[in-house]
Amino acid sequence: MRHLRLLFLLASLLPTAAQAQTPLAPAAPPDTVRKYENPGGLSAADKKPWYKGKLVRATVVPAALIGYGVSTINGRGFYSSYDARRDIQRHFPNFRTRVDDFLIIAPYLELAAVELSGVETRNDRLNMLLVVLKSEAIFAATTFTLKHTTKVLRPDGSTRNSFPSGHTAQAFLAASIVHTEFRDKSQWYGVGAYTIATSVAALRMLNNRHWQSDVVAGAGVGILSAHLGYLTHRNRWGRKPLPGRYSVAPLAYPGAAGLTVVWRP
């Protein structure tokens, strides 16, 4: 009986021993050649095509405006700047106003009023201020360079720095900031800001200070400056609030406009 039990135990161990002696298949070597091709692990269906990228979406409208403005300089284009000025002078021969000098900061006033009323912006105040300052710097450098490179004579013959319109660019930059900060709350804030900016562009032409090409390209420069300000910002300063209290307010005086920043410890 004891021998039968021993034989049964040996028979039960035979499959296990055979499995232990069976050589295992060698593991596949790690794929180190393509480890960095898709670090996010996204499938081909999840990847967005190039024309849906952030850079393309941010530049397509400004590029179209700037391109149209360039194409209508002087007497060029289907409806040139000369044609537009002739029609404006025919219907508004003696139009003069300085409203456009102050209206360029109206979108910023709208931004401050809506934010102070309790409507939450996309970014906190500090990061929004940094985006504004960065966008203004891009706008100033671009406008200054183009004005002193193209040297287009103004319609009234005063100076050769007509292209593009700085007033229009500034107004559309501020309108783009308003639209971006409040578009998740209501599109009407952006509609109001862009209406103001369009009024500035129209007044610059009615005042015989700019050509059609200047204001259209200026709108593109302003929108592009704001979009680049957002694209290059990563909210790095929003992790820790600044000590003390600070406030931002628009500043305007004859011939210029800007922002004032006040910090109290």
Coordinates of N, CA and C in Angstrom, one line a residue, residues 67-238:
G67 N -3.6 90.2 -45.5 CA -3.4 90.0 -46.9 C -4.4 90.9 -47.7
Y68 N -5.6 91.0 -47.3 CA -6.5 91.8 -48.1 C -6.1 93.3 -48.0
G69 N -5.6 93.7 -46.8 CA -5.2 95.1 -46.7 C -4.0 95.4 -47.6
V70 N -3.1 94.5 -47.7 CA -1.9 94.7 -48.6 C -2.3 94.7 -50.0
S71 N -3.3 93.9 -50.4 CA -3.7 93.8 -51.8 C -4.5 95.0 -52.3
T72 N -4.9 95.9 -51.4 CA -5.7 97.0 -51.8 C -5.0 98.4 -51.5
I73 N -3.7 98.3 -51.3 CA -2.9 99.5 -51.1 C -2.9 100.3 -52.4
N74 N -3.1 101.6 -52.2 CA -3.2 102.6 -53.3 C -4.3 102.2 -54.3
G75 N -4.0 102.0 -55.5 CA -5.0 101.7 -56.5 C -5.1 100.3 -56.9
R76 N -4.6 99.4 -56.1 CA -4.6 97.9 -56.4 C -5.9 97.3 -55.9
G77 N -6.3 96.2 -56.4 CA -7.4 95.4 -55.9 C -8.7 95.7 -56.6
F78 N -9.7 94.8 -56.4 CA -11.0 95.0 -57.0 C -11.7 96.3 -56.5
Y79 N -11.5 96.6 -55.2 CA -12.0 97.8 -54.7 C -10.9 98.4 -53.9
S80 N -10.1 99.3 -54.5 CA -8.9 99.8 -54.0 C -9.1 100.8 -52.9
S81 N -8.0 101.2 -52.2 CA -8.0 102.2 -51.2 C -8.4 103.6 -51.8
Y82 N -8.0 103.8 -53.0 CA -8.4 105.1 -53.7 C -9.9 105.1 -54.0
D83 N -10.4 103.9 -54.4 CA -11.9 103.9 -54.6 C -12.7 104.1 -53.3
A84 N -12.2 103.5 -52.2 CA -12.9 103.7 -51.0 C -12.8 105.2 -50.5
R85 N -11.7 105.8 -50.7 CA -11.5 107.2 -50.2 C -12.4 108.1 -51.1
R86 N -12.5 107.8 -52.4 CA -13.3 108.7 -53.3 C -14.8 108.6 -52.8
D87 N -15.3 107.4 -52.5 CA -16.7 107.3 -52.1 C -16.9 107.9 -50.7
I88 N -16.0 107.8 -49.8 CA -16.1 108.4 -48.5 C -16.1 109.9 -48.6
Q89 N -15.2 110.5 -49.4 CA -15.2 111.9 -49.6 C -16.4 112.5 -50.3
R90 N -17.0 111.7 -51.1 CA -18.2 112.1 -51.8 C -19.4 112.2 -50.8
H91 N -19.5 111.3 -49.9 CA -20.7 111.3 -49.0 C -20.4 112.0 -47.7
F92 N -19.1 112.1 -47.3 CA -18.8 112.8 -46.0 C -17.6 113.7 -46.2
P93 N -17.8 114.8 -47.0 CA -16.7 115.6 -47.4 C -16.1 116.4 -46.2
N94 N -16.9 116.8 -45.2 CA -16.4 117.6 -44.1 C -16.4 117.0 -42.8
F95 N -16.3 115.7 -42.7 CA -16.5 115.0 -41.5 C -15.2 115.1 -40.7
R96 N -15.4 115.5 -39.4 CA -14.2 115.6 -38.5 C -14.7 115.3 -37.1
T97 N -13.9 114.4 -36.4 CA -14.2 114.1 -35.0 C -12.9 113.6 -34.3
R98 N -12.9 113.6 -33.0 CA -11.7 113.1 -32.3 C -12.2 111.9 -31.4
V99 N -13.4 111.5 -31.6 CA -13.9 110.4 -30.8 C -13.0 109.1 -30.9
D100 N -12.5 108.9 -32.1 CA -11.6 107.7 -32.3 C -10.4 107.7 -31.4
D101 N -9.9 108.9 -31.0 CA -8.7 108.9 -30.2 C -9.0 108.4 -28.8
F102 N -10.2 108.4 -28.4 CA -10.6 107.9 -27.0 C -11.3 106.6 -27.1
L103 N -11.9 106.3 -28.2 CA -12.7 105.1 -28.4 C -11.8 103.8 -28.4
I104 N -10.5 104.0 -28.6 CA -9.7 102.8 -28.8 C -9.5 102.1 -27.4
I105 N -9.8 102.8 -26.3 CA -9.7 102.1 -25.0 C -11.0 101.6 -24.5
A106 N -12.1 101.9 -25.3 CA -13.4 101.5 -24.8 C -13.5 100.0 -24.5
P107 N -12.9 99.1 -25.4 CA -13.0 97.7 -25.0 C -12.4 97.3 -23.7
Y108 N -11.3 98.0 -23.4 CA -10.7 97.8 -22.0 C -11.6 98.3 -20.9
L109 N -12.3 99.4 -21.2 CA -13.2 99.8 -20.2 C -14.4 98.8 -20.0
E110 N -14.8 98.2 -21.1 CA -15.8 97.2 -21.0 C -15.3 96.0 -20.2
L111 N -14.0 95.6 -20.5 CA -13.4 94.5 -19.8 C -13.4 94.8 -18.3
A112 N -13.0 96.0 -17.9 CA -12.9 96.3 -16.4 C -14.3 96.3 -15.8
A113 N -15.3 96.9 -16.5 CA -16.6 97.0 -16.0 C -17.3 95.7 -15.8
V114 N -17.2 94.8 -16.8 CA -17.8 93.5 -16.7 C -17.1 92.7 -15.6
E115 N -15.8 92.7 -15.5 CA -15.1 92.0 -14.5 C -15.4 92.4 -13.1
L116 N -15.5 93.7 -12.9 CA -15.8 94.3 -11.6 C -17.3 94.0 -11.2
S117 N -18.1 93.8 -12.2 CA -19.5 93.5 -11.9 C -19.7 92.0 -11.4
G118 N -18.7 91.2 -11.4 CA -18.8 89.9 -10.9 C -18.7 88.8 -11.9
V119 N -18.6 89.1 -13.2 CA -18.5 88.1 -14.2 C -17.1 87.5 -14.2
E120 N -16.9 86.2 -14.1 CA -15.6 85.6 -14.0 C -14.9 85.6 -15.4
T121 N -13.7 86.0 -15.4 CA -12.9 85.9 -16.6 C -12.2 84.6 -16.8
R122 N -11.7 84.4 -18.0 CA -11.0 83.1 -18.3 C -9.8 82.9 -17.4
N123 N -9.0 84.0 -17.3 CA -7.8 84.0 -16.5 C -8.0 84.9 -15.3
D124 N -7.2 84.6 -14.2 CA -7.2 85.5 -13.1 C -6.6 86.9 -13.5
R125 N -6.7 87.8 -12.6 CA -6.3 89.2 -13.0 C -4.8 89.3 -13.3
L126 N -4.0 88.6 -12.6 CA -2.5 88.7 -12.8 C -2.2 88.1 -14.2
N127 N -2.7 86.9 -14.5 CA -2.4 86.3 -15.8 C -3.0 87.1 -16.9
M128 N -4.2 87.7 -16.7 CA -4.8 88.5 -17.8 C -4.0 89.7 -18.0
L129 N -3.4 90.3 -17.0 CA -2.6 91.5 -17.1 C -1.3 91.1 -17.9
L130 N -0.7 90.0 -17.6 CA 0.5 89.6 -18.3 C 0.2 89.3 -19.8
V131 N -1.0 88.8 -20.1 CA -1.3 88.6 -21.5 C -1.5 89.9 -22.2
V132 N -2.2 90.8 -21.5 CA -2.4 92.2 -22.1 C -1.1 92.9 -22.4
L133 N -0.2 92.8 -21.4 CA 1.2 93.5 -21.6 C 1.9 92.8 -22.7
K134 N 1.9 91.5 -22.8 CA 2.6 90.8 -23.9 C 2.0 91.1 -25.2
S135 N 0.7 91.2 -25.3 CA 0.0 91.5 -26.6 C 0.3 92.9 -27.0
E136 N 0.3 93.8 -26.1 CA 0.6 95.2 -26.4 C 2.0 95.4 -26.9
A137 N 3.0 94.6 -26.3 CA 4.4 94.7 -26.8 C 4.5 94.2 -28.2
I138 N 3.8 93.1 -28.5 CA 3.8 92.5 -29.9 C 3.2 93.5 -30.9
F139 N 2.1 94.1 -30.5 CA 1.4 95.1 -31.3 C 2.3 96.3 -31.6
A140 N 2.9 96.8 -30.5 CA 3.8 98.0 -30.7 C 4.9 97.8 -31.6
A141 N 5.6 96.6 -31.4 CA 6.8 96.3 -32.2 C 6.4 96.1 -33.7
T142 N 5.3 95.4 -33.9 CA 4.8 95.1 -35.3 C 4.4 96.4 -36.0
T143 N 3.6 97.2 -35.3 CA 3.1 98.4 -35.9 C 4.2 99.4 -36.2
F144 N 5.1 99.6 -35.3 CA 6.2 100.5 -35.5 C 7.1 100.1 -36.7
T145 N 7.4 98.8 -36.8 CA 8.2 98.3 -37.8 C 7.5 98.4 -39.2
L146 N 6.2 98.1 -39.3 CA 5.6 98.2 -40.6 C 5.4 99.7 -41.0
K147 N 5.1 100.6 -40.1 CA 4.9 102.0 -40.4 C 6.2 102.6 -41.0
H148 N 7.3 102.2 -40.4 CA 8.6 102.8 -40.8 C 9.3 102.1 -41.9
T149 N 8.7 100.9 -42.3 CA 9.2 100.2 -43.4 C 8.4 100.5 -44.7
T150 N 7.1 100.5 -44.6 CA 6.3 100.7 -45.8 C 6.3 102.2 -46.2
K151 N 6.2 103.1 -45.2 CA 6.2 104.5 -45.4 C 5.1 105.0 -46.4
V152 N 3.9 104.5 -46.2 CA 2.8 104.9 -47.0 C 2.3 106.3 -46.6
L153 N 2.0 107.1 -47.6 CA 1.6 108.5 -47.3 C 0.1 108.4 -46.8
R154 N -0.2 109.2 -45.8 CA -1.6 109.3 -45.3 C -2.5 110.0 -46.3
P155 N -3.8 109.7 -46.3 CA -4.7 110.3 -47.2 C -4.7 111.8 -47.2
D156 N -4.5 112.4 -46.0 CA -4.5 113.9 -45.9 C -3.1 114.4 -46.2
G157 N -2.1 113.6 -46.6 CA -0.8 114.1 -47.0 C 0.1 114.5 -45.8
S158 N -0.2 114.2 -44.6 CA 0.5 114.8 -43.5 C 1.8 114.0 -43.2
T159 N 1.8 112.7 -43.1 CA 3.1 112.0 -42.8 C 3.1 110.7 -43.6
R160 N 4.2 110.0 -43.7 CA 4.4 108.7 -44.4 C 4.5 107.6 -43.4
N161 N 3.5 107.4 -42.6 CA 3.4 106.3 -41.6 C 1.9 105.8 -41.5
S162 N 1.3 105.7 -42.6 CA -0.1 105.4 -42.7 C -0.4 103.9 -42.5
F163 N 0.4 103.0 -43.0 CA 0.1 101.6 -43.0 C 1.0 100.9 -41.9
P164 N 0.3 100.2 -41.0 CA -1.2 100.0 -40.8 C -1.7 101.0 -39.8
S165 N -3.0 101.0 -39.6 CA -3.6 102.0 -38.7 C -3.4 101.5 -37.2
G166 N -2.6 102.3 -36.5 CA -2.4 102.0 -35.1 C -3.6 102.0 -34.2
H167 N -4.5 103.0 -34.4 CA -5.7 103.1 -33.7 C -6.6 101.8 -33.9
T168 N -6.7 101.4 -35.1 CA -7.5 100.2 -35.4 C -6.9 99.0 -34.8
A169 N -5.6 98.9 -34.9 CA -4.9 97.7 -34.3 C -5.1 97.6 -32.8
Q170 N -5.0 98.8 -32.2 CA -5.1 98.8 -30.7 C -6.6 98.5 -30.3
A171 N -7.5 99.0 -31.0 CA -8.9 98.7 -30.7 C -9.3 97.2 -30.9
F172 N -8.8 96.6 -32.0 CA -9.1 95.2 -32.2 C -8.3 94.3 -31.3
L173 N -7.1 94.7 -30.9 CA -6.4 93.9 -29.9 C -7.2 93.9 -28.6
A174 N -7.7 95.0 -28.1 CA -8.5 95.0 -26.9 C -9.8 94.2 -27.0
A175 N -10.4 94.4 -28.2 CA -11.6 93.6 -28.4 C -11.4 92.1 -28.4
S176 N -10.2 91.7 -28.9 CA -9.9 90.2 -28.9 C -9.7 89.8 -27.5
I177 N -9.1 90.6 -26.6 CA -8.9 90.2 -25.2 C -10.3 90.1 -24.5
V178 N -11.2 91.0 -24.8 CA -12.5 90.9 -24.2 C -13.2 89.6 -24.7
H179 N -13.1 89.4 -26.0 CA -13.8 88.2 -26.5 C -13.3 86.9 -25.9
T180 N -11.9 86.8 -25.8 CA -11.3 85.6 -25.3 C -11.6 85.4 -23.8
E181 N -11.7 86.5 -23.0 CA -11.9 86.4 -21.6 C -13.3 86.0 -21.2
F182 N -14.3 86.5 -22.0 CA -15.7 86.3 -21.7 C -16.5 85.4 -22.6
R183 N -15.8 84.8 -23.6 CA -16.6 84.0 -24.6 C -17.3 82.8 -24.0
D184 N -16.7 82.3 -22.9 CA -17.4 81.2 -22.2 C -18.6 81.6 -21.4
K185 N -18.7 82.9 -21.1 CA -19.9 83.4 -20.4 C -21.0 83.9 -21.3
S186 N -20.6 84.7 -22.3 CA -21.5 85.2 -23.3 C -20.7 85.7 -24.5
Q187 N -21.2 85.4 -25.7 CA -20.6 85.9 -26.9 C -20.9 87.4 -27.1
W188 N -21.9 87.9 -26.4 CA -22.3 89.3 -26.7 C -21.2 90.3 -26.2
Y189 N -20.4 89.9 -25.2 CA -19.3 90.8 -24.7 C -18.3 91.0 -25.9
G190 N -18.0 90.0 -26.6 CA -17.1 90.1 -27.7 C -17.7 90.9 -28.9
V191 N -19.0 90.6 -29.1 CA -19.7 91.3 -30.2 C -19.7 92.9 -29.9
G192 N -19.9 93.3 -28.7 CA -19.9 94.7 -28.3 C -18.5 95.3 -28.5
A193 N -17.5 94.5 -28.1 CA -16.1 95.0 -28.2 C -15.7 95.1 -29.7
Y194 N -16.0 94.1 -30.5 CA -15.7 94.2 -31.9 C -16.4 95.3 -32.6
T195 N -17.6 95.6 -32.2 CA -18.4 96.7 -32.8 C -17.7 98.0 -32.5
I196 N -17.2 98.2 -31.3 CA -16.5 99.4 -31.0 C -15.2 99.5 -31.9
A197 N -14.5 98.4 -32.0 CA -13.3 98.4 -32.8 C -13.6 98.7 -34.3
T198 N -14.6 98.2 -34.8 CA -15.0 98.5 -36.2 C -15.4 99.9 -36.3
S199 N -16.0 100.5 -35.3 CA -16.3 101.9 -35.4 C -15.0 102.8 -35.4
V200 N -14.0 102.4 -34.7 CA -12.7 103.1 -34.7 C -12.2 103.0 -36.1
A201 N -12.2 101.9 -36.7 CA -11.7 101.7 -38.1 C -12.4 102.6 -39.1
A202 N -13.8 102.7 -39.0 CA -14.6 103.5 -39.8 C -14.2 105.0 -39.6
L203 N -14.1 105.4 -38.4 CA -13.8 106.8 -38.1 C -12.4 107.2 -38.6
R204 N -11.5 106.3 -38.6 CA -10.2 106.7 -39.1 C -10.2 107.0 -40.6
M205 N -11.1 106.3 -41.3 CA -11.3 106.6 -42.7 C -12.1 107.8 -42.9
L206 N -13.1 108.0 -42.1 CA -14.0 109.2 -42.3 C -13.2 110.5 -41.9
N207 N -12.2 110.4 -41.0 CA -11.4 111.5 -40.7 C -10.3 111.8 -41.7
N208 N -10.2 111.0 -42.7 CA -9.2 111.1 -43.8 C -7.8 110.9 -43.2
R209 N -7.7 110.1 -42.2 CA -6.4 109.8 -41.6 C -5.8 108.5 -42.1
H210 N -6.7 107.6 -42.6 CA -6.2 106.3 -43.0 C -6.9 105.8 -44.3
W211 N -6.2 105.0 -45.0 CA -6.8 104.3 -46.2 C -7.5 103.1 -45.7
Q212 N -8.3 102.5 -46.7 CA -9.0 101.3 -46.4 C -8.0 100.2 -46.1
S213 N -6.9 100.1 -46.8 CA -5.9 99.1 -46.6 C -5.3 99.2 -45.2
D214 N -5.1 100.4 -44.7 CA -4.5 100.6 -43.3 C -5.4 100.0 -42.2
V215 N -6.7 100.3 -42.3 CA -7.6 99.8 -41.2 C -7.8 98.3 -41.3
V216 N -8.0 97.8 -42.5 CA -8.2 96.3 -42.6 C -7.0 95.6 -42.1
A217 N -5.8 96.0 -42.5 CA -4.6 95.3 -42.1 C -4.3 95.6 -40.6
G218 N -4.7 96.8 -40.1 CA -4.6 97.1 -38.7 C -5.4 96.2 -37.8
A219 N -6.6 95.9 -38.3 CA -7.5 94.9 -37.6 C -6.8 93.6 -37.5
G220 N -6.2 93.1 -38.6 CA -5.5 91.9 -38.5 C -4.3 91.9 -37.6
V221 N -3.5 93.0 -37.6 CA -2.4 93.1 -36.6 C -2.8 93.0 -35.2
G222 N -3.9 93.7 -34.9 CA -4.4 93.7 -33.5 C -4.9 92.4 -33.0
I223 N -5.7 91.7 -33.9 CA -6.2 90.3 -33.5 C -5.0 89.4 -33.4
L224 N -4.0 89.5 -34.3 CA -2.9 88.6 -34.3 C -2.0 88.8 -33.0
S225 N -1.9 90.0 -32.6 CA -1.1 90.3 -31.4 C -1.7 89.7 -30.2
A226 N -3.1 89.8 -30.1 CA -3.7 89.2 -28.9 C -3.6 87.7 -29.0
H227 N -3.8 87.1 -30.1 CA -3.7 85.7 -30.2 C -2.3 85.1 -29.9
L228 N -1.3 85.8 -30.3 CA 0.0 85.4 -30.0 C 0.3 85.6 -28.5
G229 N -0.3 86.6 -27.9 CA -0.1 86.8 -26.5 C -0.7 85.7 -25.7
Y230 N -1.8 85.1 -26.1 CA -2.4 84.0 -25.4 C -1.6 82.7 -25.7
L231 N -1.2 82.5 -27.0 CA -0.5 81.3 -27.4 C 0.8 81.1 -26.6
T232 N 1.5 82.2 -26.3 CA 2.8 82.2 -25.7 C 2.7 82.2 -24.2
H233 N 1.5 82.2 -23.6 CA 1.3 82.3 -22.2 C 0.9 81.0 -21.6
R234 N 1.5 80.5 -20.5 CA 1.2 79.2 -19.9 C 0.8 79.4 -18.4
N235 N 0.3 80.5 -18.0 CA -0.1 80.7 -16.6 C 0.9 80.4 -15.6
R236 N 2.1 80.6 -15.9 CA 3.2 80.3 -14.9 C 3.2 81.1 -13.7
W237 N 2.6 82.3 -13.8 CA 2.5 83.2 -12.6 C 1.3 83.1 -11.8
G238 N 0.4 82.2 -12.1 CA -0.9 82.1 -11.5 C -0.9 81.1 -10.3

